[in-house]
Short mmCIF file of C-alpha atoms in Angstrom, two decimals:
data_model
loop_
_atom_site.label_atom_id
_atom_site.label_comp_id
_atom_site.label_asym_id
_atom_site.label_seq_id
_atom_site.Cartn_x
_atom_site.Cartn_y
_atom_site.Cartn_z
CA UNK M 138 0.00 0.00 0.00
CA UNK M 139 1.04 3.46 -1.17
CA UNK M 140 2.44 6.43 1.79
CA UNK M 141 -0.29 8.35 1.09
CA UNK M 142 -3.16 5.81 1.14
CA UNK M 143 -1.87 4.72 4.29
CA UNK M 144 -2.01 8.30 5.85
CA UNK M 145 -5.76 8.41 4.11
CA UNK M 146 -7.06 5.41 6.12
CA UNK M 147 -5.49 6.47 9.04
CA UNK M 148 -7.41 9.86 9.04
CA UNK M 149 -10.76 7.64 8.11
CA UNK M 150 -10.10 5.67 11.12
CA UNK M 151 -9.71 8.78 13.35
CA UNK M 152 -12.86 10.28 11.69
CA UNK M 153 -15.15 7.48 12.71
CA UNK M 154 -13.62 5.74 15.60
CA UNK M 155 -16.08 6.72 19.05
CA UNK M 156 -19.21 5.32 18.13
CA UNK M 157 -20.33 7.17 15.23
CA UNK M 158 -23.84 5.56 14.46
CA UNK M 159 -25.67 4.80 11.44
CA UNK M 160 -28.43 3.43 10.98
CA UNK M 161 -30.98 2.81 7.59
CA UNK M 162 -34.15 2.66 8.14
CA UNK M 163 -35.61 -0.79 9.51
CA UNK M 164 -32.48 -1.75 10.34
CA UNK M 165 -30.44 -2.46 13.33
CA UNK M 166 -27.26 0.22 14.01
CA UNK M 167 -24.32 0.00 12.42
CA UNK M 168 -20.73 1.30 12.17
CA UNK M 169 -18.82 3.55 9.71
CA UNK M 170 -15.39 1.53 8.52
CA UNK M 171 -12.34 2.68 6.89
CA UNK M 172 -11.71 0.56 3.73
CA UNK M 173 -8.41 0.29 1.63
CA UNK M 174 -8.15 -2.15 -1.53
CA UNK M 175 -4.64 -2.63 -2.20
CA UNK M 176 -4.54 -2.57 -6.32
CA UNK M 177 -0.96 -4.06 -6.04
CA UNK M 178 -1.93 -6.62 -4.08
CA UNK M 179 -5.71 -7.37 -5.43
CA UNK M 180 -5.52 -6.17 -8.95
CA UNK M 181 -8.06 -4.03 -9.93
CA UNK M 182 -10.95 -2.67 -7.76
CA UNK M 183 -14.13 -4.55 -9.52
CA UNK M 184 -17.76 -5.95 -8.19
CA UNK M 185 -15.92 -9.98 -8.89
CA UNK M 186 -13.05 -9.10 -7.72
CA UNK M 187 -14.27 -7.76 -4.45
CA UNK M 188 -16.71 -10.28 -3.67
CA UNK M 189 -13.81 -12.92 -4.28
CA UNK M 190 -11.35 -11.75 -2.39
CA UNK M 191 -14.52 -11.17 0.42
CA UNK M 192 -15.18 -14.53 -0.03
CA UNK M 193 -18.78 -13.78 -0.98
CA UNK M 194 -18.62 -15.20 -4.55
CA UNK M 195 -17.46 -18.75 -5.09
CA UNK M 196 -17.39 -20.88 -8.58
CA UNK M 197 -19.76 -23.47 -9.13
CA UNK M 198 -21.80 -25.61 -11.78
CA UNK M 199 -24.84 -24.19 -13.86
CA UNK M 200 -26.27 -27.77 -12.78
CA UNK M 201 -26.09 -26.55 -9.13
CA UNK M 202 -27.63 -23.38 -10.12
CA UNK M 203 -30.38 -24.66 -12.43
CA UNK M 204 -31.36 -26.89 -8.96
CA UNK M 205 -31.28 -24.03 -6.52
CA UNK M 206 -33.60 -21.38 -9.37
CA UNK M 207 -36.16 -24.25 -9.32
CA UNK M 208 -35.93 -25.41 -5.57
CA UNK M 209 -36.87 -21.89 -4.27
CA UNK M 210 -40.04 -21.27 -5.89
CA UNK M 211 -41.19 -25.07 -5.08
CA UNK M 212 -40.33 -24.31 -1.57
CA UNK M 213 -41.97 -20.84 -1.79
CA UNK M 214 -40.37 -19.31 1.02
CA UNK M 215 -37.03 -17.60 1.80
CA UNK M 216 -36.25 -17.84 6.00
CA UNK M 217 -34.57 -21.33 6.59
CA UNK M 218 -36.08 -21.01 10.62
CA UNK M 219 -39.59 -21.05 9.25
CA UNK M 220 -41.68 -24.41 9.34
CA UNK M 221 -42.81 -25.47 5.91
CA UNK M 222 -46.09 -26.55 7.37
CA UNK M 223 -46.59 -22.46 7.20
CA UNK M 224 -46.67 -22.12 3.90
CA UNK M 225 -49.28 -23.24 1.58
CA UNK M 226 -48.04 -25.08 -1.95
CA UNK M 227 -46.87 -22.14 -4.67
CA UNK M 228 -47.36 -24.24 -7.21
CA UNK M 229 -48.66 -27.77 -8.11
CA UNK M 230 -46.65 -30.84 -9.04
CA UNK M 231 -47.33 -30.45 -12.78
CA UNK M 232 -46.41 -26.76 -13.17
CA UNK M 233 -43.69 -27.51 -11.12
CA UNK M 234 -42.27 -30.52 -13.60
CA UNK M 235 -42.85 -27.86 -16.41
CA UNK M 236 -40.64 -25.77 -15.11
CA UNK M 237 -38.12 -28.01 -14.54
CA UNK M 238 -37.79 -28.40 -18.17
CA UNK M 239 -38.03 -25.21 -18.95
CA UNK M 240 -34.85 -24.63 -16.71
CA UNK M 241 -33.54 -27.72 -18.28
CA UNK M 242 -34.09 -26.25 -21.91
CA UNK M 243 -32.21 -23.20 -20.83
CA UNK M 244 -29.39 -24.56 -19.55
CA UNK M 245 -28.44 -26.78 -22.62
CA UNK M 246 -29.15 -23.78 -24.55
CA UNK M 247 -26.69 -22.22 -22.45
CA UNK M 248 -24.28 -24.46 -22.85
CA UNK M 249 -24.96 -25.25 -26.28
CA UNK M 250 -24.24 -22.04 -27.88
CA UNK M 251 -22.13 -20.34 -25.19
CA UNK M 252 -18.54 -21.20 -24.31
CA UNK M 253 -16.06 -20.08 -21.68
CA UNK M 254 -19.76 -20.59 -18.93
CA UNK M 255 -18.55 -19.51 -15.55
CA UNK M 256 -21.10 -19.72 -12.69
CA UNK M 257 -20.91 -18.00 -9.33
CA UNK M 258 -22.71 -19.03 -6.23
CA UNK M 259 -23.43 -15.68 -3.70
CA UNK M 260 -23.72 -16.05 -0.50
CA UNK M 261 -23.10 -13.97 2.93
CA UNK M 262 -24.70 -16.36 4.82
CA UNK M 263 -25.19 -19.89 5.65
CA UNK M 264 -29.39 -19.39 5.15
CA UNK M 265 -29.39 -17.40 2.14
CA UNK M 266 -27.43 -17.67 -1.51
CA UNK M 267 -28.43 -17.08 -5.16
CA UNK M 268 -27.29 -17.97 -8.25
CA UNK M 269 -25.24 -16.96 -11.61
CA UNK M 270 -24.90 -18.02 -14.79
CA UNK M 271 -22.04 -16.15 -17.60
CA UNK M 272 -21.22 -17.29 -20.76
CA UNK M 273 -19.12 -15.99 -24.14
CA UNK M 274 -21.14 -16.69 -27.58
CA UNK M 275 -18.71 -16.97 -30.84
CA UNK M 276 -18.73 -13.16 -31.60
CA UNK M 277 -17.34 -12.39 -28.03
CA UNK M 278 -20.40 -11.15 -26.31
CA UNK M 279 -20.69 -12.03 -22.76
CA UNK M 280 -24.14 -13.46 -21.78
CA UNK M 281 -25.16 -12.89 -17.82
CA UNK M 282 -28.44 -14.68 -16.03
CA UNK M 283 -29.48 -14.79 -12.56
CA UNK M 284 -32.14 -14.67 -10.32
CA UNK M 285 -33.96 -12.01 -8.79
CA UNK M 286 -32.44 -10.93 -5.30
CA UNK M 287 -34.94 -10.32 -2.73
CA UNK M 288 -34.10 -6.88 -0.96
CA UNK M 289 -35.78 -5.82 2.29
CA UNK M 290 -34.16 -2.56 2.74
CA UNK M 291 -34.32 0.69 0.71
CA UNK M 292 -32.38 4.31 1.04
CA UNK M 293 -34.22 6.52 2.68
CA UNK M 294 -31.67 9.74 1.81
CA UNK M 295 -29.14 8.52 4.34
CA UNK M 296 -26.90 8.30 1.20
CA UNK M 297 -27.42 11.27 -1.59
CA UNK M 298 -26.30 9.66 -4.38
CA UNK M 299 -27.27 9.90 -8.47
CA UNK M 300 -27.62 6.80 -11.10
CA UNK M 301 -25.05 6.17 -13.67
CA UNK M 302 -26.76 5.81 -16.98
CA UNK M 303 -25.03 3.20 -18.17
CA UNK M 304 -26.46 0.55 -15.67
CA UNK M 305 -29.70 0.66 -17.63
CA UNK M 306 -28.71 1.59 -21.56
CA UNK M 307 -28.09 -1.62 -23.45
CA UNK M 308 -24.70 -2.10 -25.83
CA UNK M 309 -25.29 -2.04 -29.46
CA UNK M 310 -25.17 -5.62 -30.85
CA UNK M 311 -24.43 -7.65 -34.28
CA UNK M 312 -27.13 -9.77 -35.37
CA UNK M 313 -26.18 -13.00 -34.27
CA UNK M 314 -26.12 -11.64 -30.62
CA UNK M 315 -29.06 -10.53 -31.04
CA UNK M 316 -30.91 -13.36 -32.56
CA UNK M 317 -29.28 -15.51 -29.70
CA UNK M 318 -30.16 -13.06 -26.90
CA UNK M 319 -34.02 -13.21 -28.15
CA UNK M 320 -33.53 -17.32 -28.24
CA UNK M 321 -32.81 -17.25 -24.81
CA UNK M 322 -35.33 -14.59 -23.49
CA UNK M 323 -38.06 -16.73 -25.15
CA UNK M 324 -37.15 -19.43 -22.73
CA UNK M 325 -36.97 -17.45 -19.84
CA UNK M 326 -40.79 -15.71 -20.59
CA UNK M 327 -41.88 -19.05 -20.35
CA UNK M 328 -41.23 -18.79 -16.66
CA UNK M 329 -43.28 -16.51 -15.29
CA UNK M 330 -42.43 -14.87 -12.17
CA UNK M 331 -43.29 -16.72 -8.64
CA UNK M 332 -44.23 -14.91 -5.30
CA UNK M 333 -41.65 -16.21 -2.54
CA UNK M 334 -42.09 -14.96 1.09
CA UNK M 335 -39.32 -13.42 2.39
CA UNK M 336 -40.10 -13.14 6.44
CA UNK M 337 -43.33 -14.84 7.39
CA UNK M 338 -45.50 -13.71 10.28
CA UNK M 339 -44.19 -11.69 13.58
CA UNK M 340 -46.92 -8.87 12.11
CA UNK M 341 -44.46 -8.19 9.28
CA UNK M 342 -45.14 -9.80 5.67
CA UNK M 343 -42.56 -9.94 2.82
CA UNK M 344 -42.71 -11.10 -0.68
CA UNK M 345 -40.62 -10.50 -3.68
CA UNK M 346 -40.80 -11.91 -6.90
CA UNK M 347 -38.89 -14.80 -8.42
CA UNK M 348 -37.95 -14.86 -11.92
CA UNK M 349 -34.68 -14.68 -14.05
CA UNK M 350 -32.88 -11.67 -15.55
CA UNK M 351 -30.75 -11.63 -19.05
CA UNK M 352 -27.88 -9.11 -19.41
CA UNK M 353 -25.47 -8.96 -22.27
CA UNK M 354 -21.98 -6.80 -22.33
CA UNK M 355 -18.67 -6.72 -24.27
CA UNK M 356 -16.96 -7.57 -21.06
CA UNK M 357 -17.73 -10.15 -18.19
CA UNK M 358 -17.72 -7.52 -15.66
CA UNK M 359 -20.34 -5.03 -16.83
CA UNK M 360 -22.34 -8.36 -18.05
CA UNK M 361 -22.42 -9.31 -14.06
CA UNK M 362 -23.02 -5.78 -13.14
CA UNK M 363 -25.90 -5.25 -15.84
CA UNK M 364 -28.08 -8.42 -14.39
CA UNK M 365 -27.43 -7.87 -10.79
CA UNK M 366 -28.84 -4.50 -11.05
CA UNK M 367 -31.93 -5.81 -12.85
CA UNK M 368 -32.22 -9.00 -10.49
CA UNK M 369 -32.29 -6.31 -7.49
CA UNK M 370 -29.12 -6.86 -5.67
CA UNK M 371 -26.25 -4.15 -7.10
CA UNK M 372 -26.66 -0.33 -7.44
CA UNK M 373 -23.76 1.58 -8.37
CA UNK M 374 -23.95 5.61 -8.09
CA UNK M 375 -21.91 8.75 -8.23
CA UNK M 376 -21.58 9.45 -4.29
CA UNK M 377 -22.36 12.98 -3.10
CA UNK M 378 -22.71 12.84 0.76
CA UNK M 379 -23.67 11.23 4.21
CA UNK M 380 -26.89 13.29 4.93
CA UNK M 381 -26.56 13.89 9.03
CA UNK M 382 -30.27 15.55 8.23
CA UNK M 383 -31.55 12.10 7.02
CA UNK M 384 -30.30 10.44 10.24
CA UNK M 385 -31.17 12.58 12.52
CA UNK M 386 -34.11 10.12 13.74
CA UNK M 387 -31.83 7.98 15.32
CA UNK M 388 -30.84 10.64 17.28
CA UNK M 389 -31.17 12.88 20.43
CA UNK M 390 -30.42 16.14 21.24
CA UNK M 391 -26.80 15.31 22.67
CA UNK M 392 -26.06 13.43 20.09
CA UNK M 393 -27.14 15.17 16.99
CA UNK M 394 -24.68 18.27 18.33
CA UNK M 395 -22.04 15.36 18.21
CA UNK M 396 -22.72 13.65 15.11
CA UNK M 397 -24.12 16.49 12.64
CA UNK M 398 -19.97 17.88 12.99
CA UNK M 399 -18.65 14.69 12.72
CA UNK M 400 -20.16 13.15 9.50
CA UNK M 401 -19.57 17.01 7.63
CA UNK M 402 -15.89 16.01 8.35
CA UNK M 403 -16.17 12.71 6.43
CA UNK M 404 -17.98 14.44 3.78
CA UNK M 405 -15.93 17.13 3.54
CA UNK M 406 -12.49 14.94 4.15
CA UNK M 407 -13.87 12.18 1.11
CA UNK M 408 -14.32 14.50 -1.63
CA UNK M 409 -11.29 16.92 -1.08
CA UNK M 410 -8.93 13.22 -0.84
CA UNK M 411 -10.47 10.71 -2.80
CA UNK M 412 -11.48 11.00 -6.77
CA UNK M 413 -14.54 9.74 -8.32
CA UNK M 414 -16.02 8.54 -5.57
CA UNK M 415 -18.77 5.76 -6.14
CA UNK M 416 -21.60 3.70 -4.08
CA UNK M 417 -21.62 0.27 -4.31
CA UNK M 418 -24.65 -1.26 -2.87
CA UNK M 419 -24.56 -4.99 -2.66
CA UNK M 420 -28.00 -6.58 -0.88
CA UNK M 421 -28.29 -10.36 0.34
CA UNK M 422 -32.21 -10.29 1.14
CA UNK M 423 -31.76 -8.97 4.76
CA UNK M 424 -28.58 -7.69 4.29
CA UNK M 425 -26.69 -4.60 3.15
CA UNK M 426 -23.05 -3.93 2.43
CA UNK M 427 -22.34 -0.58 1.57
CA UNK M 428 -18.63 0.85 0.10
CA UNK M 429 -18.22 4.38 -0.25
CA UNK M 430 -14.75 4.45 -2.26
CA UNK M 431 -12.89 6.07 -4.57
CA UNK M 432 -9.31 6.55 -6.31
CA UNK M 433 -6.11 7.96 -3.94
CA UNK M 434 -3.67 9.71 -6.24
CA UNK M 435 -1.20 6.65 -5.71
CA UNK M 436 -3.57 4.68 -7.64
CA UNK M 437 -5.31 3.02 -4.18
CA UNK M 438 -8.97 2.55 -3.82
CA UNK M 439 -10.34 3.38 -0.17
CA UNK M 440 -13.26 5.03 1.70
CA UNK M 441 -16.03 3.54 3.94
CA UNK M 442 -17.44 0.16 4.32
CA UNK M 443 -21.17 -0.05 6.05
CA UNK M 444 -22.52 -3.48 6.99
CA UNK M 445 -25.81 -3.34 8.07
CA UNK M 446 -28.79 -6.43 9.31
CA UNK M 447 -32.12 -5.53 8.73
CA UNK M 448 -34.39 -5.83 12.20
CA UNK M 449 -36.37 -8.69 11.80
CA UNK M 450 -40.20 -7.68 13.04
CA UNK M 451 -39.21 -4.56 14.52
#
């Protein structure tokens, strides 16, 4: 790690050391941490790269995911602790054998006219995971599928932040990608989306829907980053600021004199330090990790790291 990065993350650990509290809405309190990726070290800064080296992303077989797609919407529920009993049957045994060919049919397609298929298991957790599928066709393109991601918590303007475009405009194509792209989204429509329960009773009632995304890039990266922001689990934004205003719920008198200060010091210390700075949101259902980072002038990538639980039935 570079001099100056070092002397960065030292000030970031001064800056948020004494029990500076954040909390998003719903969720339990959490903590403001300095970050530092070491580029020497850990090559370059990217959304697979990170979750590898955080040991949140691990290979796997498209058989594997194929079995875990299909084995959540027979179960029809999400929280491991729940008893089955609870829920009634989402679907019946013949839709359900449908579908398994369906998925079937789109995994040889998969591997049938793709090469070079990588697939990624995601998991935080022992109770919850989801599932990946990439794949190059002949004219280079890489091809990205994966499941919806269910996502209890949303921003609430703790975070002022603003969309890249690019997350949501599609690459131009030649035809062949094209005509294969359309091959394969004609499989998918033929699964229609499934209503899974997230948390079950307590007074509090989740459901997301279950269904599978198709994202296509020049590059494996932006392929992975393109369906994980449809599926519901990845946003990526310009960061602007922690708003102390936002937070201020959480709050008392005392402490609102303490923090307001405090988190205009971050602000202020982030974008006078650290170039284009960027939000990475990454949710796993009732789960949120949050990195605020951006480029030292050695090269360095480093901000703030926010892990936060969502309270259960609170």
């Amino acid at each position: 790690m570079h001099l100056e990065t070092e002397k960065i993350l030292a000030t970031l650990e001064v800056l948020t050391e004494k029990r500076l509290e954040f909390r998003l809405h719903s969720n339990q309190y959490s903590s403001l941490v300095p970050f530092v990726w070491d580029v020497n070290k850990k090559g370059n800064f990217s959304l697979l790269n990170l979750g590898r080296d955080q040991r949140w992303i691990t290979l796997t077989d498209i058989d594997v995911a194929v079995k875990n797609w299909h084995a959540l919407e027979r179960r029809g529920y999400l929280n491991p602790d729940d008893d089955p009993s609870d829920y009634e049957d989402i679907i019946n045994p013949e839709v359900a054998d449908e579908r398994a060919n369906i998925y079937q049919e789109l995994a040889d397609a998969i591997q049938e006219k793709l090469h070079t298929i990588e697939v990624f298991k995601f998991s935080k957790t022992a109770y919850y995971s989801f599932y990946v599928v990439l794949g190059k066709n002949q004219e280079n393109n890489w091809f990205c599928f994966s499941q919806t991601v269910a996502r209890e918590t949303r921003l609430e303007g703790e975070i002022k932040y603003s969309d890249f475009l690019d997350l949501t405009m599609q690459p131009s194509l030649d035809s062949s990608t094209t005509k294969l792209k359309d091959k394969f989204q004609q499989i998918i429509n033929q699964l229609q989306p499934i209503s899974i329960y997230g948390y079950y009773g307590g007074g509090y009632d989740y459901r997301f829907n279950h269904y599978l995304v198709q994202s296509i890039a020049h590059t494996k990266e932006k392929a992975l980053v393109l369906a994980l922001h449809q599926a519901g689990m990845l946003d990526i934004a310009k960061f602007h600021e922690f708003d102390p205003e936002a937070l201020s719920w959480i709050w008392d008198e005392a402490e609102i004199a303490e923090f307001y200060p405090r988190y205009q010091k971050i602000n202020k210390f982030l974008t006078q330090n650290i170039s284009d700075l960027r939000m990475l949101r990454c949710s796993f259902w009732n789960r949120e990790y949050i990195y605020i980072v951006g480029e030292t002038n050695a090269g360095d990538i480093t901000g703030i790291y926010i892990e936060s639980d969502f309270d259960y039935n609170p």
